[in-house]
CSV table of C-alpha atoms in Angstrom, one decimal:
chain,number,residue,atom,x,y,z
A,1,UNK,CA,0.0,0.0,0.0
A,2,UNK,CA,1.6,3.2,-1.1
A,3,UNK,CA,2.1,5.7,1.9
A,4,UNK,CA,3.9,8.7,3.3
A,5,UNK,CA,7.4,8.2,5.1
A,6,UNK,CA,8.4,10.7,7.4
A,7,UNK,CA,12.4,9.6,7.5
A,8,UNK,CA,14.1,11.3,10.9
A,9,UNK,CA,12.2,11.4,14.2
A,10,UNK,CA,14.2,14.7,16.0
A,11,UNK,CA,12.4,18.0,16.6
A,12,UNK,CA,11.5,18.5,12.8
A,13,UNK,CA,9.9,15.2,12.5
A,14,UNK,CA,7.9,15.5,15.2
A,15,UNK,CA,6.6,18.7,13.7
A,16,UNK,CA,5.8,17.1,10.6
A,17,UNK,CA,3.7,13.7,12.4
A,18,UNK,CA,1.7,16.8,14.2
A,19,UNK,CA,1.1,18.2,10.8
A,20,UNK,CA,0.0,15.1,8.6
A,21,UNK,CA,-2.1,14.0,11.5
A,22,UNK,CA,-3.8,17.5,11.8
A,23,UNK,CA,-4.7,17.3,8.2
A,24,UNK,CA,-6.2,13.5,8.1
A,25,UNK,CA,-2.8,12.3,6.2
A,26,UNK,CA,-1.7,9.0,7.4
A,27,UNK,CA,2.0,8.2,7.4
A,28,UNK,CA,5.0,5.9,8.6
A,29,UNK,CA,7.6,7.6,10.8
A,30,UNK,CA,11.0,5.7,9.9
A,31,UNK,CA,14.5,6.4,11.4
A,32,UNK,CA,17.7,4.5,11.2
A,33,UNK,CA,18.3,5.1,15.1
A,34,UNK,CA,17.5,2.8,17.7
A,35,UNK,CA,16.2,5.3,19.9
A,36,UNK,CA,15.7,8.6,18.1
A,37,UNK,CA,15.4,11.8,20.6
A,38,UNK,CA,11.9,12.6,20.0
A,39,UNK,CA,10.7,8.6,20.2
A,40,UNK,CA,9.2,9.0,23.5
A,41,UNK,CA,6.8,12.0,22.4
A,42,UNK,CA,6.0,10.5,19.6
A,43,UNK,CA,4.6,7.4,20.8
A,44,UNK,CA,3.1,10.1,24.2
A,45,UNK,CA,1.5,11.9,21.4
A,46,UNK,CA,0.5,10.2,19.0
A,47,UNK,CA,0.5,6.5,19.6
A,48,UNK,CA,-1.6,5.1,16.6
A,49,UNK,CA,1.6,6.5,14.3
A,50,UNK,CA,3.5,3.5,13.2
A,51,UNK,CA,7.4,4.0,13.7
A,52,UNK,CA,10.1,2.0,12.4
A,53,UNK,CA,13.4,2.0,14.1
A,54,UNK,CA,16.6,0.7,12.8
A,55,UNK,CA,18.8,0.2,9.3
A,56,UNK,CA,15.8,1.5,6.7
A,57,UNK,CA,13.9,-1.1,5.3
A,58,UNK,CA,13.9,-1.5,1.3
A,59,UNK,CA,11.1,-3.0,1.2
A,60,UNK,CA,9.3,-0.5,3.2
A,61,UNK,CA,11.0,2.2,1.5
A,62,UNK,CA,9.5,1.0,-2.3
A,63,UNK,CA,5.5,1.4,-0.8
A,64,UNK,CA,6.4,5.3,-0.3
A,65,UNK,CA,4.2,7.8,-2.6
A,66,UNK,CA,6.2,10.4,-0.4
A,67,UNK,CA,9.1,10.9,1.2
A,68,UNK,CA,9.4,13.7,3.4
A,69,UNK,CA,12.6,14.1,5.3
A,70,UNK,CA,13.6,15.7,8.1
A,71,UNK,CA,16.7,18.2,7.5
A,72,UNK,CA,19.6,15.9,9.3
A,73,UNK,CA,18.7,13.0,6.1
A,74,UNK,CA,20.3,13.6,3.3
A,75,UNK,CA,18.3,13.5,-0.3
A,76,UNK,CA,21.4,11.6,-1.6
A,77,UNK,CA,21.3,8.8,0.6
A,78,UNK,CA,21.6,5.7,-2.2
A,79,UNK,CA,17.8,4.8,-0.5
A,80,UNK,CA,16.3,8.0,-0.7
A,81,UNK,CA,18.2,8.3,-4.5
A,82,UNK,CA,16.5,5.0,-5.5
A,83,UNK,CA,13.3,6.0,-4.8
A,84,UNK,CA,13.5,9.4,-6.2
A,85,UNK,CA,14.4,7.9,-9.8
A,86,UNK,CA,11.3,6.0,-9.6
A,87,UNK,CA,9.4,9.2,-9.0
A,88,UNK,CA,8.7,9.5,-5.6
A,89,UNK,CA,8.7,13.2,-4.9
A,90,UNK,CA,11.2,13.8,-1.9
A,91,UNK,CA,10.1,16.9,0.4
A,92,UNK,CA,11.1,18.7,3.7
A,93,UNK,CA,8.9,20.4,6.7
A,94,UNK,CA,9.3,23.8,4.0
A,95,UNK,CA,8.0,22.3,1.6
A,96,UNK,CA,4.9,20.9,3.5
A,97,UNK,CA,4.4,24.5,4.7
A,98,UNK,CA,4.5,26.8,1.6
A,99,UNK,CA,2.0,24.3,-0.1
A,100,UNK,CA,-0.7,25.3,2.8
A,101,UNK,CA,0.3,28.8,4.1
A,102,UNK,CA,-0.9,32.3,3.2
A,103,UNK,CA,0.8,34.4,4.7
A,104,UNK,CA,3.8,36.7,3.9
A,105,UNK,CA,7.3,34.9,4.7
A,106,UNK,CA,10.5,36.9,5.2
A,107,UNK,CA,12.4,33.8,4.6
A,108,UNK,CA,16.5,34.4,5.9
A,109,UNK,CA,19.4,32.1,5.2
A,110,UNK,CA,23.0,32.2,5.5
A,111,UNK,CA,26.5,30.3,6.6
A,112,UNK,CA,26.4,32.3,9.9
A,113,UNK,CA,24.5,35.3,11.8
A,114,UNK,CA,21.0,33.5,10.6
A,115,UNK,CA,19.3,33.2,14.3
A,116,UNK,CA,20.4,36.9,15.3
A,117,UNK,CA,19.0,38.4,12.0
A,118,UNK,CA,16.1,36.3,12.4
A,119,UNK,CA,15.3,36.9,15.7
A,120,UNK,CA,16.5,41.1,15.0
A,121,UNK,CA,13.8,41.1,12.5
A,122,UNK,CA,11.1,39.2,14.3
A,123,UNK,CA,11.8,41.9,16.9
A,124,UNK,CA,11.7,44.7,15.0
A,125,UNK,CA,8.5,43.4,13.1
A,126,UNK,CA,7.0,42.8,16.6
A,127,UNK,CA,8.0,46.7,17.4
A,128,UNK,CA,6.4,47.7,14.4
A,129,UNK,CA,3.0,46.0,15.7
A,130,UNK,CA,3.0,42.8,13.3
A,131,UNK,CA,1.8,39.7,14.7
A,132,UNK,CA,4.6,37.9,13.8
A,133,UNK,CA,5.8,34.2,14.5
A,134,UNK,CA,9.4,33.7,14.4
A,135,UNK,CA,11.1,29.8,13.6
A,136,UNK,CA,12.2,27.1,11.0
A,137,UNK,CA,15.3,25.8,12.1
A,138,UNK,CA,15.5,28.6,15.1
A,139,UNK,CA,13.3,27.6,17.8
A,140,UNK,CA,9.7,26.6,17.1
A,141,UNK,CA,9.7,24.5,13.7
A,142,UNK,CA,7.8,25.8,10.7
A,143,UNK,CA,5.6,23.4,10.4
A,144,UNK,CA,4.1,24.1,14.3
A,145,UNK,CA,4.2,27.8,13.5
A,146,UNK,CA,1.0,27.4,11.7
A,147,UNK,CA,-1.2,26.6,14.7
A,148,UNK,CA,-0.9,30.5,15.3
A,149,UNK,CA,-4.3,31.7,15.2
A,150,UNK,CA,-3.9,35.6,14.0
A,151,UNK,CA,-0.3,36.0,11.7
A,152,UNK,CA,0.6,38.8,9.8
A,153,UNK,CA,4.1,37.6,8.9
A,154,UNK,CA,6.4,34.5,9.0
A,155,UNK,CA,10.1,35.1,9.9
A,156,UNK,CA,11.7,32.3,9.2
A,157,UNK,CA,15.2,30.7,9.4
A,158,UNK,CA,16.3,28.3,7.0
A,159,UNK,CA,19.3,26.2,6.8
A,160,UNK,CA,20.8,24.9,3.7
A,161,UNK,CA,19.1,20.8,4.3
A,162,UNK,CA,15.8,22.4,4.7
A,163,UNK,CA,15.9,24.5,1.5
A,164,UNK,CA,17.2,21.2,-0.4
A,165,UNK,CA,13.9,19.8,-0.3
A,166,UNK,CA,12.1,23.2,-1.0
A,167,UNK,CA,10.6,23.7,-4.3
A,168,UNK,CA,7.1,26.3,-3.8
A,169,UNK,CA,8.2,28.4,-0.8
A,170,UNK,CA,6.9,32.3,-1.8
A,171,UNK,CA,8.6,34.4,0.3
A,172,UNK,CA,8.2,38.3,0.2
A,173,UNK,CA,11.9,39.1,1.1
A,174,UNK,CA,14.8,36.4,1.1
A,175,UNK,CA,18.1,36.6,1.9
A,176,UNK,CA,21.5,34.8,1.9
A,177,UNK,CA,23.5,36.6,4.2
A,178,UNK,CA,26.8,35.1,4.0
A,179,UNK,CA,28.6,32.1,2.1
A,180,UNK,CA,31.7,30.3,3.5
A,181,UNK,CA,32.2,26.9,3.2
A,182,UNK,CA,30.4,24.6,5.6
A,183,UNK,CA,28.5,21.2,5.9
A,184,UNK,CA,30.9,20.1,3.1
A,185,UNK,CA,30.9,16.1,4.8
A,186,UNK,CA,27.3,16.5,3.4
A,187,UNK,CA,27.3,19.1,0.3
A,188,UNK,CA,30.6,17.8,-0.9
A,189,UNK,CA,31.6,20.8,-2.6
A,190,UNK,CA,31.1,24.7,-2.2
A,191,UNK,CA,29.5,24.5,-5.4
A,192,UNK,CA,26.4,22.2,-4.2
A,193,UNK,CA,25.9,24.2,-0.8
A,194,UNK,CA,25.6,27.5,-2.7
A,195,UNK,CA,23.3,26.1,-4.9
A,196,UNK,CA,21.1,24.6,-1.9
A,197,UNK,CA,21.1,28.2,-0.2
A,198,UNK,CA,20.2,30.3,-4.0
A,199,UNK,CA,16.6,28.0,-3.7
A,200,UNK,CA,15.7,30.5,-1.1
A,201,UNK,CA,16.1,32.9,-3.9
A,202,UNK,CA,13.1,30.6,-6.3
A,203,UNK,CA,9.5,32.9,-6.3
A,204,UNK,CA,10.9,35.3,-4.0
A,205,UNK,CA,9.7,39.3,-4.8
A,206,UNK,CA,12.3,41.0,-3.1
A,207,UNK,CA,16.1,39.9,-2.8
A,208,UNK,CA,18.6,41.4,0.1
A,209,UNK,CA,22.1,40.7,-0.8
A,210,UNK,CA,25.0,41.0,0.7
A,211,UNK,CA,27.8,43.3,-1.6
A,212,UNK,CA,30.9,42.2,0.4
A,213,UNK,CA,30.0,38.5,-0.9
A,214,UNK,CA,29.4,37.6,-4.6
A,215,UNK,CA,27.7,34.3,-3.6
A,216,UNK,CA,24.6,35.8,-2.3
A,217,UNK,CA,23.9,37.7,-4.8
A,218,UNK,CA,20.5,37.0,-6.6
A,219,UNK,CA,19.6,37.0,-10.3
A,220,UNK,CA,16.5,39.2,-9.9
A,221,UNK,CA,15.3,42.3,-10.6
A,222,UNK,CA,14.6,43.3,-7.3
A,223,UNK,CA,17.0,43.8,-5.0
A,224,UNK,CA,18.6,45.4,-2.0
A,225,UNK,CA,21.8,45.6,-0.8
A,226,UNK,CA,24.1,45.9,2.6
A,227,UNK,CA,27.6,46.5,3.0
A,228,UNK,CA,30.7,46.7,5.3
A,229,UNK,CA,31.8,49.6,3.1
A,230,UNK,CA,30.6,53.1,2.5
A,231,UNK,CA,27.3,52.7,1.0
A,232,UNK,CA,26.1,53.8,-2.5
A,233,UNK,CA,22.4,55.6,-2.7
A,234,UNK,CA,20.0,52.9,-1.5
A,235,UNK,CA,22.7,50.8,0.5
A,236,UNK,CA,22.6,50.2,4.0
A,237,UNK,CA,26.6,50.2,5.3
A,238,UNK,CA,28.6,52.0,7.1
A,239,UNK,CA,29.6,55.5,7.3
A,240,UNK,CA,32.2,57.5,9.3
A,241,UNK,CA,30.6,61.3,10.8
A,242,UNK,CA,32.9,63.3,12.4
A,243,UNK,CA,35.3,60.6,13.7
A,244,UNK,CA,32.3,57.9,14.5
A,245,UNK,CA,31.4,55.2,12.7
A,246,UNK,CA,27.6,55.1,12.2
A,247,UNK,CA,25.1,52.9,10.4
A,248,UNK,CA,23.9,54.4,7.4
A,249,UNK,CA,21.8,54.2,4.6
A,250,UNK,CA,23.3,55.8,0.9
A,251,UNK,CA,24.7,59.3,2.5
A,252,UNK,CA,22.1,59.2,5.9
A,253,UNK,CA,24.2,58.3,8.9
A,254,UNK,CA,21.5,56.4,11.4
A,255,UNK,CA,22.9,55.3,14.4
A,256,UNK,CA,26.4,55.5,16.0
A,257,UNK,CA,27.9,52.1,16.2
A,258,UNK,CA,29.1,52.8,19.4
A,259,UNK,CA,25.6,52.8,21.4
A,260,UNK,CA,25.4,49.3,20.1
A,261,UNK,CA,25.5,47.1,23.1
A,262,UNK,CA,27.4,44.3,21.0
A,263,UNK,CA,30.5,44.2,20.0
A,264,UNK,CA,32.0,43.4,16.4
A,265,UNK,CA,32.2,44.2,13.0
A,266,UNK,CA,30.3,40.9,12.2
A,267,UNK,CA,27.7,42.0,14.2
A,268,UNK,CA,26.9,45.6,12.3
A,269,UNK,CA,26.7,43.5,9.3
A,270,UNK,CA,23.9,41.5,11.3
A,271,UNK,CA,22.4,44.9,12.2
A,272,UNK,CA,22.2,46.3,8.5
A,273,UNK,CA,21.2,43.1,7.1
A,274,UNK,CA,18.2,43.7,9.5
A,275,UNK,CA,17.5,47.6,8.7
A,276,UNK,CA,18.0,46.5,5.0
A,277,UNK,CA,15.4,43.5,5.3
A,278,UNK,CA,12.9,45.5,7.5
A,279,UNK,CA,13.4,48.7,5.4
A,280,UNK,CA,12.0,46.6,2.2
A,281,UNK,CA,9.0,45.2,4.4
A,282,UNK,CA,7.8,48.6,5.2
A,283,UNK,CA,9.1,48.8,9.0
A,284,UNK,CA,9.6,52.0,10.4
A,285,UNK,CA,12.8,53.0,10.8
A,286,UNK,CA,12.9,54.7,13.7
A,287,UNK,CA,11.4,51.4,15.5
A,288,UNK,CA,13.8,49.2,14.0
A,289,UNK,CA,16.8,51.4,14.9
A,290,UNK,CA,15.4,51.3,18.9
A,291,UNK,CA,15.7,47.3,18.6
A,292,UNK,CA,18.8,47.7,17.7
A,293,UNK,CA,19.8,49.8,20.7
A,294,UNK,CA,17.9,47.4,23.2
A,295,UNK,CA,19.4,44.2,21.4
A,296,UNK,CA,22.0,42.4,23.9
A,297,UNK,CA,22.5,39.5,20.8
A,298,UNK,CA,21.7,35.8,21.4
A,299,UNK,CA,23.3,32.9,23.8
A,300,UNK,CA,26.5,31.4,22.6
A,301,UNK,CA,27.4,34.2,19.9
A,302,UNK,CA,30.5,36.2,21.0
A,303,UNK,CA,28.5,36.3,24.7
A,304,UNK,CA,30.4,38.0,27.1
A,305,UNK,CA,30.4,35.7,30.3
A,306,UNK,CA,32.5,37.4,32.6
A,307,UNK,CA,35.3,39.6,33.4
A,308,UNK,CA,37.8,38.4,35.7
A,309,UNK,CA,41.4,39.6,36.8
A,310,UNK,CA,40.7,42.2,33.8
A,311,UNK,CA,40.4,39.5,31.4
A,312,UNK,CA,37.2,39.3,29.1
A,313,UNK,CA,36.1,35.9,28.8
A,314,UNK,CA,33.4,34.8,25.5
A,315,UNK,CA,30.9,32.4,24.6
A,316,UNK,CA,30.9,31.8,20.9
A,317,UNK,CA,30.4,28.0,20.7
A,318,UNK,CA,27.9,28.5,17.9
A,319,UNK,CA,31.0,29.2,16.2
A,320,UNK,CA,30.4,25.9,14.4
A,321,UNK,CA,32.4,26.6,11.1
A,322,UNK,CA,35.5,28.5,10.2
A,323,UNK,CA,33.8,31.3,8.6
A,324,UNK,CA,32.2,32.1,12.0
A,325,UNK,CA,35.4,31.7,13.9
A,326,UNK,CA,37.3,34.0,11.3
A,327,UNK,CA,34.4,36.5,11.8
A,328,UNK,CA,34.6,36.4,15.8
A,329,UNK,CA,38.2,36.9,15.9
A,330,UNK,CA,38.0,40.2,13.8
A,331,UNK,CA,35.2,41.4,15.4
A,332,UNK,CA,36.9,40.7,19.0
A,333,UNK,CA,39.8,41.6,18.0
A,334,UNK,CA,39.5,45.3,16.6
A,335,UNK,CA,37.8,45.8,19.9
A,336,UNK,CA,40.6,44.4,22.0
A,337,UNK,CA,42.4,47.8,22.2
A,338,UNK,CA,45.2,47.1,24.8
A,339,UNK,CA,45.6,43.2,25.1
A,340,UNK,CA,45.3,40.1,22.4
A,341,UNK,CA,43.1,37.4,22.1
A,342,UNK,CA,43.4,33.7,23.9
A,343,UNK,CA,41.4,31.1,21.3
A,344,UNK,CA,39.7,27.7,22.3
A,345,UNK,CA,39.0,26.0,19.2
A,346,UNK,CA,38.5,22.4,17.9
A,347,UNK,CA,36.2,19.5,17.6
A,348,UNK,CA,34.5,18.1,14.5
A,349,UNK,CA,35.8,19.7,11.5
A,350,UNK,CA,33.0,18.6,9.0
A,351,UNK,CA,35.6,18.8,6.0
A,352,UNK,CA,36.9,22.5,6.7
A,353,UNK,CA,39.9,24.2,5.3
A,354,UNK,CA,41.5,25.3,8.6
A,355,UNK,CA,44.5,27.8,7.0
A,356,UNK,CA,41.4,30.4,6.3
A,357,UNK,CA,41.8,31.0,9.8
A,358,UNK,CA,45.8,31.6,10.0
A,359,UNK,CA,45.8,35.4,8.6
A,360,UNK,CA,43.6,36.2,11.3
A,361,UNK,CA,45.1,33.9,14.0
A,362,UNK,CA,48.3,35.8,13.3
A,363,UNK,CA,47.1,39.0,13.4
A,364,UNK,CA,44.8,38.9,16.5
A,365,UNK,CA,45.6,35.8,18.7
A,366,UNK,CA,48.4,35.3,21.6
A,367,UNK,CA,47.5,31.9,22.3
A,368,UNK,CA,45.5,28.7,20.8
A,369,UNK,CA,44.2,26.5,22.9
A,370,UNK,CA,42.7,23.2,20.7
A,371,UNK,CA,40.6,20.1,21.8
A,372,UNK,CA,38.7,17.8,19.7
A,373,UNK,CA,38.8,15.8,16.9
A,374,UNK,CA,40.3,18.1,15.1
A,375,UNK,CA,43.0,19.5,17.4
A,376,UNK,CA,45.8,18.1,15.6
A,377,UNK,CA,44.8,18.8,12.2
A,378,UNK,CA,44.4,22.6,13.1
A,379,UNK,CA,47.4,22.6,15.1
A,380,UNK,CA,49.3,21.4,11.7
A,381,UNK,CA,48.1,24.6,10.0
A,382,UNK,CA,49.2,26.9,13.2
A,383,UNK,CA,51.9,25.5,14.9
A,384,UNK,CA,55.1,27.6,14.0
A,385,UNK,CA,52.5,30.8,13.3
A,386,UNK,CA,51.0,30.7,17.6
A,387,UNK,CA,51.7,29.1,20.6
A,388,UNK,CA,49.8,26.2,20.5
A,389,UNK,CA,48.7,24.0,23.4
A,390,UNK,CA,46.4,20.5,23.0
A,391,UNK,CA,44.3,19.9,25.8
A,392,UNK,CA,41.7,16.9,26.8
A,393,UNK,CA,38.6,18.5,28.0
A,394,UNK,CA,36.6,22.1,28.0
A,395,UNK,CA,38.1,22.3,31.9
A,396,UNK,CA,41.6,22.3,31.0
A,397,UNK,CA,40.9,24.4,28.4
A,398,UNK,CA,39.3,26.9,30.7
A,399,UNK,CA,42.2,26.5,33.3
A,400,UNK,CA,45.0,27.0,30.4
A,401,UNK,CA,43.0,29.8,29.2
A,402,UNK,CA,43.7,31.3,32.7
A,403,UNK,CA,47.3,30.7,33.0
A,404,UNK,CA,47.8,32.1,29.7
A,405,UNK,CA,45.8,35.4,29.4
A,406,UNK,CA,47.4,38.5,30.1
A,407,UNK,CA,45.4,41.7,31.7
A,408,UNK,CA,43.6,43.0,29.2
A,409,UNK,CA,43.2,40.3,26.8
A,410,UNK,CA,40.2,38.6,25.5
A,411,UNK,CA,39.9,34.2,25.4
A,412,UNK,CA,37.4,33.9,23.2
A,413,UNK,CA,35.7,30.3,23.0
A,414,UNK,CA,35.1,29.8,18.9
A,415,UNK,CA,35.7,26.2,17.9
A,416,UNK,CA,35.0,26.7,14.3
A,417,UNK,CA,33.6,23.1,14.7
A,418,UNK,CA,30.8,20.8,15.3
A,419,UNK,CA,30.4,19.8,19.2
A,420,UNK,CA,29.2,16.3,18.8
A,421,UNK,CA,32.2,14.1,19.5
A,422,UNK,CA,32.5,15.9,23.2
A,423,UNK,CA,29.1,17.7,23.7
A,424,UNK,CA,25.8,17.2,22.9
A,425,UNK,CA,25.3,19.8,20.9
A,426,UNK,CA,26.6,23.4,20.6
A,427,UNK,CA,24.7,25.1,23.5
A,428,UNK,CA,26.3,22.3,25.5
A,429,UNK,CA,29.3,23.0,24.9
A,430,UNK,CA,29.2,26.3,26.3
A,431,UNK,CA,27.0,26.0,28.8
A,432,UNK,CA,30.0,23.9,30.1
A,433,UNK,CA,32.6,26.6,29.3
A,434,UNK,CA,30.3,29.4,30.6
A,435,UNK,CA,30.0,27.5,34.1
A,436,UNK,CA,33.7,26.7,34.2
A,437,UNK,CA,35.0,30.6,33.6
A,438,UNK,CA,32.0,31.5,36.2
A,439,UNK,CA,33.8,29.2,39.2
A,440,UNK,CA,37.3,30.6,38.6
């Protein structure tokens, strides 16, 4: 009997068995797991769903009519590849919702800075007196977003495996934000993960880009742009008045980047891709830029934890990839005036080319402090550049860190990997590092 598989049973999965079953659409949960982490609310929730645990089933796998995957399963799996040349559609959460949903979607994507931009727009939107609902892979899944009686927009982030599996999604305003190589142990190559975030880009009306980086750009007509630089008429960048650096739009200088209560030059990018996204919604400006002045960023992105014997100490475990690492370091270290930086790094390096980092290493870092999987690889690209020290745990880390650091310098936790071979997952990771630099 042909039927739908929902293949992954994690937060997203869930979301999509609440879904099907809302609408009268029967399906078969599958997951190659023994004991997948949502199992137990599944079967709490919904215990008519049938659920099959363990390596897939072939047989199973040939009654599908639809496959619809969570994002951590990858549409080139040899079984999900079989069954898509017999002409089963394959399809994520995304998917499921732009088929049903109505309302305007600001639709946000990006190698790094996606949750902060997402949840700086939902803010400003919510300032601005929408009734807006803010998730997809931040927070409240897409698919459970829809249970929101009275919408008036979507804010939504989206990671590259979603929008694999995305074919009618309508947004009003998309964006890539960035593009640095990441997730290559499932994209392969650069070329297939830019071409899995320009799908955000499919049906969209309006396009914000990023100038500083030709791989977000969109083939549209319309388009805005944001820059690091000086701005051109109808830019958002930034602009130097009198000796301060502001944000600006074209020649208008908006707000002084120093009443910006966080640091970094990554993070005004975060703030103009905001003004630029709002600003082609409609938002008032003058709301937005109060957001902006009240935003004290997110959990685990260059979060200040402490300081201690005048030593700064930061949280950026979601530093998951070297492109967020490289962008921490610069945006730390410009604003480390007196003293240098002292850099905890490692874990699982999904494929990355860790000499990006070394230009800014050199430049900004006193001491590197690795762990992880990957500690000796990125030691091979530093070691000779930085004093270098391998360490067994996120405690001696912490307790090098300490020995190390000078008055005046910054350690900044940024492993520009995955957590998973120490940690459960990101937040974790420095959940453990912030508890550790709070006992010393």
């Amino acid at each position: 009997m042909a039927q739908n598989l929902v293949v992954g049973l994690g937060v997203t999965g869930l979301s999509i068995v609440r879904y099907l079953k809302a609408q009268g659409i029967p399906c078969v949960v599958v997951d190659s797991r023994e004991h997948p982490p949502q199992l137990a609310q599944l079967k709490s929730e919904h215990p008519d769903i049938p659920v099959v645990l363990g390596a897939f089933d072939h047989a199973l796998f040939e009654t599908a009519e639809t496959l619809i995957l969570s994002p951590g399963i990858s549409p080139h799996e040899p079984i999900i590849l079989q069954q898509m040349k017999r002409g089963v559609p394959v399809i994520g959460d995304i998917e499921l919702f732009a088929r049903i949903n109505q309302t305007p979607v600001i639709a946000i994507t990006g190698t790094n800075a996606k949750s902060t931009v997402t949840t700086l727009v939902g803010l400003m939107a919510k300032a601005c007196g929408y009734r807006v609902a803010v998730g997809g892979n931040l927070g409240v899944p897409a698919l459970d977003l829809l249970v929101e009686i009275e919408t008036d927009l979507f804010v939504l982030e989206l990671s590259s495996f979603q929008l694999e599996t995305t074919y009618s999604l309508h947004a009003k305003i998309a964006t890539i934000l960035n593009i640095t190589p990441d997730h290559l142990d499932r994209h392969e190559t650069l070329l297939a993960y830019c071409q899995a975030k320009q799908r955000i880009y499919q049906h969209c009306e309006l396009a914000v880009c990023n100038r500083d980086d030709r791989l977000t750009e969109a083939t549209l007509p319309c388009k805005l742009y944001f820059t690091s630089h000086v701005p051109q008429e109808g830019e958002f960048g930034l602009l130097k008045v009198n000796g301060k650096t502001h944000l600006a739009f074209g020649d208008q200088p908006l707000l002084a980047i120093d009443v910006l209560p966080v640091l970094g030059g990554h993070y005004y990018m975060n703030a103009l891709a905001a003004l630029c996204i709002g600003y082609g919604y409609g938002f008032s400006m003058e709301r937005m830029l109060q957001v902006l002045r009240e935003f004290k960023g997110l959990p685990h992105r260059c979060e200040l934890i402490r300081v201690h014997r005048q030593i700064g100490w930061y949280n950026d475990s979601k530093g998951t990839n070297v492109g967020a690492t490289e962008a921490a370091i610069r945006g730390l270290g410009d604003s480390c005036d007196c003293g240098k930086l002292i850099l905890i790094a490692g874990g699982v390096g999904k494929g990355a080319d860790f000499s990006v980092l070394l230009p800014m290493v050199k430049q900004y870092v006193r001491h590197v402090i690795l762990m992880g999987e990957a500690a000796q690889e990125i030691a091979q690209v530093i070691q000779g550049e930085v004093s270098c020290t391998l360490v067994g745990s996120m405690q001696d880390a912490v307790e090098t860190a300490n020995q190390v650091a000078l008055p005046y310098d910054h350690v900044l936790l940024s492993p520009a990997c995955a957590s998973l071979d120490m940690f459960r997952n990101f937040e974790h990771r420095g959940e453990v590092f912030s508890e550790l630099v709070r006992a010393l």
